[in-house]
Coordinates of C-alpha atoms and ligand atoms in Angstrom, one line a residue:
Chain A
M1 CA 0.0 0.0 0.0
T2 CA 1.3 3.5 -0.9
A3 CA 1.9 6.1 1.8
P4 CA -1.3 8.1 2.8
L5 CA -1.6 11.5 1.3
V6 CA -2.2 13.1 4.7
E7 CA -0.6 11.7 7.8
I8 CA -1.5 13.4 11.1
M9 CA 0.9 12.1 13.8
G10 CA 0.4 12.7 17.5
V11 CA -0.7 16.4 16.9
R12 CA -1.1 18.5 20.1
K13 CA -2.1 22.1 20.3
S14 CA -3.1 24.4 23.0
Y15 CA -4.2 28.0 23.4
G16 CA -2.8 29.0 26.7
D17 CA -4.3 26.6 29.3
L18 CA -6.8 25.2 26.9
D19 CA -5.7 21.9 25.2
V20 CA -7.6 22.1 21.9
L21 CA -5.8 19.0 20.3
K22 CA -4.7 16.2 22.6
G23 CA -2.7 14.0 20.4
I24 CA -4.5 13.4 17.1
D25 CA -3.6 10.6 14.7
L26 CA -5.4 10.4 11.4
E27 CA -4.6 9.3 7.9
V28 CA -6.2 10.1 4.6
Q29 CA -5.3 7.9 1.6
E30 CA -5.0 9.4 -1.8
G31 CA -8.5 9.7 -3.3
Q32 CA -10.2 9.2 0.0
V33 CA -12.8 11.3 1.7
V34 CA -12.7 11.6 5.4
C35 CA -15.4 13.4 7.3
L36 CA -14.8 15.0 10.7
I37 CA -17.9 15.3 12.9
G38 CA -18.3 16.4 16.4
P39 CA -19.7 18.9 18.9
S40 CA -18.8 22.6 18.7
G41 CA -15.5 23.5 20.3
G42 CA -14.2 20.0 19.8
G43 CA -11.2 21.1 17.8
K44 CA -12.2 20.2 14.3
S45 CA -11.5 23.6 12.7
T46 CA -8.2 23.8 14.6
L47 CA -7.1 20.4 13.3
L48 CA -8.0 21.3 9.7
R49 CA -6.2 24.6 10.0
C50 CA -3.1 22.8 11.2
V51 CA -3.0 20.7 8.0
N52 CA -2.2 23.8 5.9
H53 CA -0.3 25.5 8.7
L54 CA -2.7 28.3 9.3
E55 CA -2.2 27.2 12.9
R56 CA 1.1 26.0 14.1
V57 CA 1.1 22.6 16.0
D58 CA 2.8 22.4 19.4
Q59 CA 3.8 18.8 19.2
G60 CA 3.7 16.1 16.6
A61 CA 3.7 16.7 12.9
I62 CA 1.5 16.6 9.8
K63 CA 2.7 15.2 6.5
V64 CA 1.0 16.0 3.3
A65 CA 2.2 14.2 0.1
G66 CA 5.2 13.0 2.1
E67 CA 6.4 16.4 3.3
V68 CA 6.1 17.6 6.9
V69 CA 3.9 20.7 6.7
G70 CA 5.5 23.9 7.9
Y71 CA 8.7 22.3 9.2
R72 CA 12.0 20.9 7.8
W73 CA 13.5 17.8 9.4
Q74 CA 17.1 18.4 10.1
N75 CA 19.6 17.2 12.7
N76 CA 16.9 15.2 14.5
S77 CA 14.7 18.2 15.0
L78 CA 11.9 20.1 13.2
H79 CA 12.9 23.6 11.9
E80 CA 10.3 26.1 11.2
M81 CA 10.2 26.8 7.4
R82 CA 10.7 30.1 5.8
S83 CA 7.3 31.5 4.9
S84 CA 7.9 31.4 1.1
Q85 CA 8.2 27.5 1.5
V86 CA 5.1 27.3 3.6
C87 CA 3.3 29.2 0.8
K88 CA 4.4 26.7 -1.8
Q89 CA 3.0 23.9 0.4
R90 CA -0.3 25.7 0.9
A91 CA -0.7 26.2 -2.8
K92 CA -1.2 22.5 -3.2
I93 CA -3.9 22.3 -0.5
G94 CA -7.2 23.8 -1.2
M95 CA -9.4 25.2 1.6
V96 CA -13.0 26.1 1.7
F97 CA -14.3 28.1 4.6
Q98 CA -17.7 28.3 6.3
Q99 CA -17.9 32.1 5.5
F100 CA -16.8 31.7 1.9
N101 CA -14.1 34.5 2.2
L102 CA -14.3 35.5 -1.5
F103 CA -12.3 38.6 -2.3
A104 CA -15.0 41.3 -2.2
H105 CA -13.3 43.7 -4.6
K106 CA -12.8 41.1 -7.4
T107 CA -15.4 39.6 -9.7
V108 CA -16.2 36.0 -9.7
L109 CA -13.9 35.3 -12.5
Q110 CA -11.1 37.4 -11.0
N111 CA -11.4 35.5 -7.8
V112 CA -10.9 32.2 -9.6
T113 CA -8.1 33.5 -11.9
M114 CA -6.1 35.3 -9.2
G115 CA -4.3 32.3 -7.8
P116 CA -3.3 30.7 -11.1
I117 CA -2.0 34.0 -12.5
K118 CA -0.1 35.2 -9.5
L119 CA 1.0 31.9 -8.0
L120 CA 1.2 29.4 -10.8
G121 CA 2.4 31.7 -13.4
L122 CA -0.4 31.0 -15.9
S123 CA -1.1 33.5 -18.6
K124 CA -4.2 35.5 -18.3
D125 CA -5.9 33.6 -21.2
E126 CA -4.9 30.2 -19.7
A127 CA -6.2 31.2 -16.3
I128 CA -9.5 32.5 -17.7
E129 CA -10.0 29.4 -19.7
R130 CA -9.3 27.2 -16.6
A131 CA -11.7 29.5 -14.5
R132 CA -14.5 29.2 -17.1
T133 CA -14.3 25.4 -17.1
L134 CA -14.5 25.3 -13.3
L135 CA -17.3 27.9 -13.1
D136 CA -19.1 25.8 -15.7
H137 CA -18.7 22.8 -13.6
V138 CA -20.1 24.5 -10.5
G139 CA -22.9 26.0 -12.6
L140 CA -22.0 29.6 -12.3
L141 CA -20.5 30.6 -15.7
D142 CA -23.2 33.2 -16.1
K143 CA -22.1 34.8 -12.8
Q144 CA -18.5 35.3 -13.9
S145 CA -18.7 39.2 -13.9
A146 CA -20.7 39.5 -10.7
Y147 CA -19.2 40.7 -7.5
P148 CA -19.4 38.5 -4.4
S149 CA -21.9 40.8 -2.7
Q150 CA -24.3 40.0 -5.6
L151 CA -24.2 36.2 -5.0
S152 CA -26.3 34.1 -2.7
G153 CA -24.5 32.1 0.0
G154 CA -24.8 28.9 -2.1
Q155 CA -23.4 30.6 -5.1
S156 CA -20.6 32.2 -3.1
Q157 CA -19.5 28.8 -1.8
R158 CA -19.5 27.2 -5.2
V159 CA -17.2 30.0 -6.4
A160 CA -15.0 29.6 -3.4
I161 CA -14.7 25.8 -4.3
A162 CA -13.9 26.8 -7.9
R163 CA -11.3 29.2 -6.7
A164 CA -9.6 26.5 -4.6
L165 CA -9.8 24.0 -7.4
A166 CA -8.2 26.4 -9.9
M167 CA -4.9 25.9 -8.0
E168 CA -5.1 22.2 -8.9
P169 CA -4.7 21.1 -5.3
R170 CA -3.7 17.6 -4.2
L171 CA -5.9 17.8 -1.2
M172 CA -9.1 19.8 -0.4
L173 CA -10.0 20.9 3.1
F174 CA -13.6 21.9 3.8
D175 CA -14.5 23.6 7.1
E176 CA -18.3 23.4 7.5
P177 CA -18.8 24.5 3.9
T178 CA -22.7 24.5 4.2
S179 CA -23.2 25.7 7.7
A180 CA -23.7 29.3 6.8
L181 CA -26.3 28.5 4.1
D182 CA -30.0 28.6 3.9
P183 CA -31.4 25.0 3.9
E184 CA -32.4 25.2 0.3
L185 CA -29.0 26.2 -0.9
V186 CA -27.1 23.4 0.9
G187 CA -27.9 20.9 -1.8
D188 CA -26.2 22.8 -4.6
V189 CA -22.9 23.0 -2.7
L190 CA -23.1 19.3 -1.6
S191 CA -23.7 18.2 -5.2
V192 CA -20.6 20.1 -6.3
M193 CA -18.7 18.4 -3.5
R194 CA -20.1 14.9 -4.5
D195 CA -18.8 15.7 -8.1
L196 CA -15.4 16.2 -6.7
V197 CA -15.6 13.0 -4.7
S198 CA -16.5 11.1 -7.9
Q199 CA -13.6 12.6 -9.7
G200 CA -11.3 11.1 -7.0
M201 CA -10.3 14.3 -5.1
T202 CA -8.8 13.7 -1.7
M203 CA -10.9 15.5 0.8
L204 CA -10.9 16.2 4.5
V205 CA -14.3 17.6 5.4
V206 CA -15.6 19.1 8.6
T207 CA -19.4 18.9 8.4
H208 CA -22.7 18.5 10.1
E209 CA -24.3 17.0 7.1
M210 CA -24.7 13.5 8.2
G211 CA -26.2 12.5 4.9
F212 CA -23.1 13.6 3.0
A213 CA -20.9 11.8 5.6
R214 CA -22.9 8.6 5.3
D215 CA -22.9 8.3 1.5
A216 CA -19.8 10.2 0.3
A217 CA -17.2 9.5 3.0
D218 CA -14.8 6.5 3.0
S219 CA -14.4 7.1 6.8
V220 CA -15.8 9.2 9.4
A221 CA -14.0 10.5 12.6
F222 CA -15.9 11.7 15.6
M223 CA -13.9 14.4 17.4
A224 CA -14.7 15.8 20.8
G225 CA -12.7 17.4 23.6
G226 CA -9.6 17.6 21.4
E227 CA -9.5 13.8 20.7
I228 CA -10.7 11.5 18.0
V229 CA -13.2 9.5 19.9
E230 CA -14.2 7.1 17.2
H231 CA -13.0 6.5 13.7
G232 CA -14.2 4.0 11.1
T233 CA -16.4 3.5 8.1
P234 CA -19.6 5.6 8.0
E235 CA -21.6 2.5 8.7
Q236 CA -19.6 1.8 11.9
V237 CA -19.5 5.4 13.3
L238 CA -22.8 6.6 12.2
G239 CA -24.8 3.3 12.0
N240 CA -23.3 1.5 15.0
P241 CA -21.4 3.8 17.3
Q242 CA -19.5 2.1 20.0
R243 CA -18.9 5.0 22.3
E244 CA -21.5 6.6 24.5
R245 CA -20.3 10.1 23.5
T246 CA -20.7 9.5 19.8
R247 CA -24.1 8.1 20.4
S248 CA -25.4 11.1 22.4
F249 CA -23.9 13.4 19.8
L250 CA -25.5 11.6 16.9
S251 CA -28.9 11.4 18.7
R252 CA -28.8 15.2 19.2
V253 CA -27.9 15.9 15.6
S254 CA -30.5 13.7 14.0
A255 CA -33.2 14.8 16.5
Chain B
M1 CA -56.8 58.0 21.0
S2 CA -58.0 58.8 17.5
V3 CA -61.0 56.9 16.1
Q4 CA -59.8 54.1 13.8
A5 CA -61.2 54.6 10.3
E6 CA -63.1 51.8 8.9
S7 CA -60.5 49.4 7.3
P8 CA -60.4 49.5 3.5
S9 CA -61.2 46.6 1.3
R10 CA -58.6 44.8 -0.8
Q11 CA -59.8 46.4 -3.9
E12 CA -59.7 49.9 -2.4
L13 CA -56.2 49.4 -1.3
E14 CA -55.1 48.1 -4.8
T15 CA -56.4 51.1 -6.6
A16 CA -55.8 53.9 -4.0
S17 CA -53.6 56.7 -4.9
V18 CA -50.6 57.4 -2.6
V19 CA -50.2 60.7 -0.7
P20 CA -46.5 61.2 0.1
L21 CA -45.6 62.5 3.6
R22 CA -45.4 66.4 3.6
H23 CA -42.4 68.0 5.1
P24 CA -43.5 71.5 6.2
W25 CA -40.3 72.2 8.3
R26 CA -38.2 71.8 5.1
W27 CA -40.1 74.8 3.7
V28 CA -39.7 76.9 6.9
S29 CA -36.0 76.2 7.1
A30 CA -35.5 76.9 3.4
A31 CA -37.2 80.2 3.8
I32 CA -35.0 81.2 6.8
I33 CA -31.8 80.2 5.0
T34 CA -32.8 82.1 1.9
L35 CA -33.4 85.1 3.9
L36 CA -30.0 84.9 5.6
V37 CA -28.2 84.3 2.2
V38 CA -29.8 87.4 0.8
M39 CA -28.8 89.4 3.8
I40 CA -25.2 88.3 3.5
A41 CA -25.0 88.9 -0.2
Y42 CA -26.4 92.4 0.3
T43 CA -23.7 93.2 3.0
L44 CA -21.0 91.8 0.7
V45 CA -22.1 94.2 -2.1
A46 CA -23.3 97.1 -0.1
N47 CA -20.5 97.4 2.4
E48 CA -17.8 99.5 0.7
R49 CA -15.2 98.4 3.2
F50 CA -14.9 95.1 1.5
E51 CA -13.1 97.0 -1.3
W52 CA -13.9 94.6 -4.0
P53 CA -12.0 96.6 -6.6
T54 CA -8.9 96.1 -4.5
V55 CA -9.6 92.4 -4.2
A56 CA -9.9 92.2 -8.0
R57 CA -6.6 94.0 -8.5
Y58 CA -4.6 91.6 -6.3
L59 CA -6.4 88.4 -7.1
F60 CA -4.1 87.6 -10.0
S61 CA -1.1 89.7 -9.0
R62 CA 2.3 88.3 -9.3
P63 CA 3.1 87.8 -5.6
I64 CA -0.2 86.3 -4.8
I65 CA 0.1 83.7 -7.7
D66 CA 3.7 83.0 -6.6
G67 CA 2.4 82.4 -3.0
L68 CA -0.4 80.3 -4.3
L69 CA 2.0 78.1 -6.3
L70 CA 4.2 77.7 -3.2
T71 CA 1.2 76.6 -1.1
I72 CA 0.2 74.1 -3.8
Q73 CA 3.7 72.8 -4.1
L74 CA 4.1 72.3 -0.3
T75 CA 0.8 70.6 0.0
V76 CA 1.4 68.2 -2.9
I77 CA 4.9 67.3 -1.7
A78 CA 3.8 66.7 1.9
T79 CA 0.8 64.7 0.7
V80 CA 2.8 62.4 -1.6
A81 CA 5.6 62.0 1.0
S82 CA 3.0 61.2 3.8
L83 CA 1.3 58.7 1.6
I84 CA 4.6 56.8 1.1
L85 CA 5.9 57.1 4.6
G86 CA 2.5 56.9 6.3
T87 CA 1.7 53.6 4.4
M88 CA 5.1 52.2 5.5
L89 CA 4.4 53.2 9.1
A90 CA 0.8 51.7 9.1
L91 CA 2.2 48.4 7.8
M92 CA 4.9 48.5 10.4
R93 CA 2.3 49.1 13.1
T94 CA 0.2 46.2 12.0
S95 CA 3.2 43.9 11.4
A96 CA 4.0 40.9 13.5
N97 CA 7.5 42.2 14.3
P98 CA 7.3 43.9 17.7
I99 CA 10.3 46.2 17.1
L100 CA 8.7 47.6 13.9
R101 CA 5.5 47.9 15.7
L102 CA 6.9 49.7 18.6
S103 CA 9.1 52.1 16.5
A104 CA 6.1 53.0 14.3
A105 CA 4.0 53.7 17.4
A106 CA 6.7 55.8 18.9
Y107 CA 7.0 57.9 15.7
I108 CA 3.2 58.5 15.5
W109 CA 3.2 59.3 19.2
I110 CA 5.8 62.0 18.9
F111 CA 4.7 63.6 15.7
R112 CA 1.1 63.8 16.7
S113 CA 1.9 65.1 20.2
V114 CA 4.2 68.0 19.5
P115 CA 2.3 71.0 17.9
L116 CA 3.0 71.4 14.2
L117 CA 4.0 74.9 14.8
V118 CA 6.7 73.8 17.2
Q119 CA 7.9 71.2 14.8
L120 CA 8.1 73.7 12.0
I121 CA 10.2 76.1 14.0
L122 CA 12.4 73.3 15.3
F123 CA 13.2 72.1 11.8
Y124 CA 13.9 75.7 10.8
N125 CA 16.4 76.0 13.6
I126 CA 17.8 72.4 13.4
S127 CA 21.3 73.7 12.7
A128 CA 21.4 74.9 16.4
L129 CA 21.2 71.2 17.3
F130 CA 23.3 69.7 14.4
P131 CA 25.5 72.4 12.9
T132 CA 27.1 70.0 10.3
I133 CA 25.9 66.9 8.5
N134 CA 28.1 63.9 7.7
I135 CA 27.1 61.0 5.5
G136 CA 29.3 58.0 6.4
L137 CA 29.6 55.3 8.9
P138 CA 28.1 56.2 12.3
F139 CA 30.1 57.7 15.2
G140 CA 32.7 59.1 12.8
I141 CA 34.4 55.7 12.0
G142 CA 36.1 55.5 8.7
P143 CA 35.8 57.8 5.8
Q144 CA 32.9 60.4 5.5
F145 CA 31.3 60.4 2.1
A146 CA 29.6 63.9 2.3
F147 CA 29.8 66.7 4.5
G148 CA 27.6 69.9 4.8
E149 CA 26.6 72.9 6.7
V150 CA 23.1 72.3 7.9
N151 CA 22.4 76.0 7.8
A152 CA 23.0 76.0 4.1
I153 CA 20.9 72.9 3.5
I154 CA 17.9 73.7 5.6
T155 CA 16.3 76.6 3.7
P156 CA 12.9 77.7 5.0
M157 CA 11.4 75.6 2.1
V158 CA 13.3 72.5 3.1
A159 CA 12.3 73.0 6.8
A160 CA 8.7 73.3 5.8
I161 CA 8.7 70.3 3.6
L162 CA 10.4 68.2 6.4
A163 CA 8.0 69.4 9.0
F164 CA 4.8 69.0 7.1
S165 CA 5.8 65.7 5.5
L166 CA 6.9 64.1 8.7
N167 CA 3.9 65.4 10.7
E168 CA 1.4 64.5 8.0
S169 CA 2.8 61.0 7.8
A170 CA 1.9 60.3 11.4
Y171 CA -1.7 61.2 10.6
T172 CA -1.7 59.4 7.3
A173 CA -0.3 56.3 9.1
E174 CA -3.4 56.2 11.3
T175 CA -5.8 56.8 8.5
V176 CA -4.2 53.9 6.5
R177 CA -4.2 51.7 9.5
G178 CA -7.9 52.3 9.9
G179 CA -8.4 51.2 6.3
L180 CA -6.3 48.1 6.9
L181 CA -8.2 47.1 9.9
S182 CA -11.5 47.4 8.0
V183 CA -10.7 44.6 5.6
D184 CA -12.3 41.3 6.4
K185 CA -9.9 38.9 8.2
G186 CA -11.5 36.0 6.5
Q187 CA -10.3 37.1 3.1
I188 CA -6.7 37.5 4.5
E189 CA -7.0 34.0 5.8
A190 CA -8.3 32.7 2.4
G191 CA -5.3 34.4 0.7
R192 CA -3.0 32.6 3.1
A193 CA -4.7 29.3 2.5
M194 CA -4.3 29.7 -1.3
G195 CA -0.5 30.2 -0.8
F196 CA -0.1 33.9 -1.2
S197 CA 2.7 35.5 0.7
E198 CA 1.9 38.2 3.3
G199 CA 3.3 40.9 1.0
K200 CA 1.0 39.7 -1.9
I201 CA -1.9 39.5 0.4
V202 CA -1.3 43.2 1.4
W203 CA -0.9 44.3 -2.1
L204 CA -3.7 42.2 -3.8
V205 CA -6.3 41.9 -1.1
V206 CA -5.9 44.4 1.7
L207 CA -4.7 47.7 0.2
P208 CA -7.3 47.8 -2.7
Q209 CA -10.1 47.3 -0.2
A210 CA -8.6 49.5 2.5
L211 CA -8.5 52.4 -0.1
R212 CA -12.3 52.8 -0.1
V213 CA -12.4 53.3 3.7
F214 CA -9.2 55.4 3.5
I215 CA -10.3 58.0 0.9
P216 CA -12.8 60.2 2.9
P217 CA -10.7 60.7 6.1
F218 CA -7.6 61.2 3.9
G219 CA -9.4 63.9 1.9
N220 CA -10.3 65.6 5.1
Q221 CA -6.7 65.4 6.2
V222 CA -5.4 67.0 2.9
V223 CA -7.8 69.8 3.2
N224 CA -6.5 70.5 6.7
L225 CA -2.9 70.3 5.5
L226 CA -3.5 72.8 2.8
K227 CA -4.7 75.3 5.3
M228 CA -2.1 74.5 7.9
T229 CA 0.6 75.3 5.4
S230 CA -0.2 78.9 6.1
L231 CA 1.8 78.4 9.3
V232 CA 5.0 79.0 7.3
S233 CA 4.6 82.6 7.6
V234 CA 6.5 82.2 11.0
I235 CA 9.5 81.1 9.1
A236 CA 9.1 83.8 6.5
L237 CA 8.3 81.6 3.6
A238 CA 6.1 83.4 1.1
D239 CA 3.1 81.2 0.7
L240 CA -0.4 82.4 -0.2
L241 CA -1.3 83.9 3.1
Y242 CA 2.2 85.3 3.9
S243 CA 2.3 86.9 0.4
A244 CA -1.0 88.7 1.2
Q245 CA 0.4 89.7 4.6
I246 CA 3.5 91.2 3.0
I247 CA 1.4 93.3 0.8
Y248 CA -1.1 94.6 3.5
S249 CA 1.6 95.3 6.0
R250 CA 2.8 97.8 3.4
T251 CA -0.6 99.1 2.1
F252 CA -2.9 98.5 5.1
E253 CA -5.4 96.9 2.7
T254 CA -5.8 94.1 5.3
I255 CA -9.4 92.9 4.7
P256 CA -9.3 92.9 0.8
L257 CA -6.1 90.9 0.9
L258 CA -7.4 88.4 3.4
I259 CA -10.3 88.0 1.1
V260 CA -8.0 87.4 -1.8
A261 CA -6.2 84.7 0.1
S262 CA -9.6 83.1 1.3
I263 CA -10.9 83.1 -2.3
W264 CA -7.9 81.1 -3.4
Y265 CA -8.2 78.7 -0.5
L266 CA -11.9 78.3 -1.3
I267 CA -11.0 77.4 -4.9
L268 CA -8.2 75.0 -3.9
V269 CA -10.5 73.1 -1.4
S270 CA -13.4 73.0 -3.8
A271 CA -11.1 71.5 -6.5
M272 CA -9.8 68.9 -4.0
S273 CA -13.3 68.0 -2.8
Y274 CA -14.3 67.4 -6.4
G275 CA -11.3 65.2 -7.0
Q276 CA -12.1 63.4 -3.8
S277 CA -15.7 62.7 -5.0
L278 CA -14.3 61.4 -8.3
L279 CA -12.0 59.0 -6.5
E280 CA -14.8 57.8 -4.1
A281 CA -17.1 57.1 -7.1
R282 CA -14.2 55.3 -8.8
F283 CA -13.8 52.9 -5.9
A284 CA -17.3 52.6 -4.8
Q285 CA -18.3 51.1 -8.1
R286 CA -16.5 47.9 -7.4
G287 CA -19.2 45.4 -6.4
N288 CA -21.6 47.9 -4.8
R289 CA -21.6 46.0 -1.6
V290 CA -24.4 46.0 0.8
G291 CA -22.9 45.0 4.1
K292 CA -21.1 41.8 4.3
A293 CA -21.1 39.2 1.6
T294 CA -22.5 36.6 4.0
K295 CA -26.2 36.8 4.4
R296 CA -28.0 34.2 6.4
S297 CA -31.4 35.6 7.0
G298 CA -34.4 35.0 4.8
P299 CA -34.7 33.3 1.5
T300 CA -33.7 36.4 -0.6
T301 CA -33.4 35.8 -4.3
D302 CA -30.7 37.6 -6.2
T303 CA -33.1 39.9 -8.0
S304 CA -34.9 41.0 -4.9
R305 CA -31.6 41.7 -3.2
F306 CA -30.6 43.7 -6.2
F307 CA -33.8 45.7 -6.3
A308 CA -33.7 46.3 -2.6
L309 CA -30.7 48.6 -3.3
K310 CA -32.9 50.9 -5.3
T311 CA -35.8 53.0 -4.1
G312 CA -38.3 51.9 -1.5
A313 CA -41.1 51.7 -4.0
V314 CA -39.3 48.9 -6.0
Q315 CA -38.6 47.1 -2.8
V316 CA -42.2 47.2 -1.8
Q317 CA -43.1 45.8 -5.2
A318 CA -40.5 43.1 -5.0
T319 CA -41.8 41.8 -1.6
S320 CA -45.4 41.9 -2.6
E321 CA -44.6 39.8 -5.6
K322 CA -43.1 37.3 -3.3
D323 CA -46.0 37.4 -0.9
E324 CA -48.3 36.3 -3.7
R325 CA -46.4 33.1 -4.5
Ligands
ATP1 N1 -7.3 31.6 18.3 C1 -7.8 31.0 19.4 N2 -7.5 31.5 20.6 C2 -8.0 30.8 21.7 N3 -8.8 29.8 21.7 C3 -9.2 29.4 20.5 C4 -8.7 29.9 19.3 N4 -9.3 29.2 18.2 C5 -10.1 28.3 18.8 N5 -10.0 28.3 20.1 C6 -10.7 27.4 21.0 O1 -10.3 26.1 20.7 C7 -11.4 25.2 20.8 C8 -11.7 24.4 19.6 O2 -12.0 25.3 18.5 P1 -12.4 24.9 17.1 O3 -12.8 26.0 16.4 O4 -11.3 24.0 16.6 O5 -13.7 24.0 17.3 P2 -14.7 23.2 16.3 O6 -14.7 21.9 16.6 O7 -14.3 23.7 14.9 O8 -16.1 23.9 16.7 P3 -17.2 24.4 15.8 O9 -18.1 23.2 15.4 O10 -18.1 25.4 16.7 O11 -16.6 25.2 14.6 C9 -12.6 26.1 21.2 O12 -12.8 26.0 22.6 C10 -12.1 27.5 20.9 O13 -12.7 28.4 21.8
MG2 MG1 -15.2 25.0 13.5

């Protein structure tokens, strides 16, 4: 078996006295989808943000595509990387946020072409072509010259996904991509994500959409209190949870 | 309590004409103001002591125009210098490096605390502190590359440029910082996650959006600066006001010459305000935002949100359409 695309190894992180991550181990194989579920404050966002080094881990390490994220292994210790190198690593990891975070002063098209032009060195024409293809996939080609303030939440989030995909990432991170959306708009975003799954994208998804976790994920990890309480296939974790904590969380979510 | 009128039928409501709210106080205030304007205009014309012919004689006279040009020159140089230095200071103040942050804060603290007039006189007399200037290694080690008498270098114009540029930079730094802080942190985070360096995020994401917030207070600041340049009379620099003062100290036509100077200040400030409104329009166009991009409440369709920007009438219409569905 090949090495996993993402290896999270004994990751610990605290904010002052608060231990937010208490030794997390998790692997994501290439082409797999792993969903992180769990109660608010359990550390899901923090873990996700450690994967692209938006947060620094206190102990342990995370490897993506064989490289330790944010650090260099030298003389038996981890040396913090120069920021230009961190940027190179981040460029290979796409991230989608709960609040979309589109660049408000750029049009939809410019949002999607900006990364490829400024970071990957694509020509403007190449970038526009790539952006149009992606916007077409997410069903928003007709919105290419709109500004983010003129989009609905669901449209914004699909643009945000297209923007991340334009960088041709090896891995996509999603932090509650549908939590800020009106219920009837959730489906559009989930169907874009399902398309991505079927194209074989490797994804780490924090979500409260149990339906998505059940039928799109290869594995589901239940996280609470800074630990992974239970990890397994969706059938195991969602269908037949072993731990009391998982059961009570699931009963509250589905209720 | 007033008696509630019989409630109208649906058909009556649909066909009824609309009587807009009257604003009687607008008419009263308009009348009062018109009266005041007429009175002022009458005094301006009737009071001989304004000496309008004298005003006309000096308005385009050589010393006044020269003074005007010097005022403009000083304002433009200080504005441009403060934009560069002020932006640097603002970036330093918001940087993660504590030394940069502290030194920028100290600079702003000093230059905003000491009165501008004091700074101006200090720069004018700087040769009392530093009689000579050496360019070379510090503490006089090794060869000196250049050497000069400070008295010869710091002319009144140089002193004024230094004082106004350095002082204005402290204010511009704060105005720029306000703009920087107004930019949504989520977008900065998104830029980071995409792999943009901090510098590129500032240049591509933060500064363009900070600009919109920055322009109105900065316009205010430049208007103030323009008028503050009249302080240079204390170091005998012939700007617009001092040129007028030189003339009236000789001819005693004090009021007409002050009016000459005021007319030019009025024209300059009006031109600047016009320029500011053009800039604001230029940057407001981008995306005509309504609040934040994230809207959670209510199932608003795109068109209804778009129309809601326009007049209330259209908004009412849009909602009633929806209600009928
Ligand atoms: N920058 C920070 N400084 C201090 N504490 C923080 C910071 N970020 C997160 N925390 C704390 O860390 C804990 C975990 O937060 P995290 O955002 O990872 O939770 P989460 O599982 O994503 O929750 P949610 O479902 O509400 O998004 C919370 O108690 C939170 O208050
Ligand atoms: Mg979270």
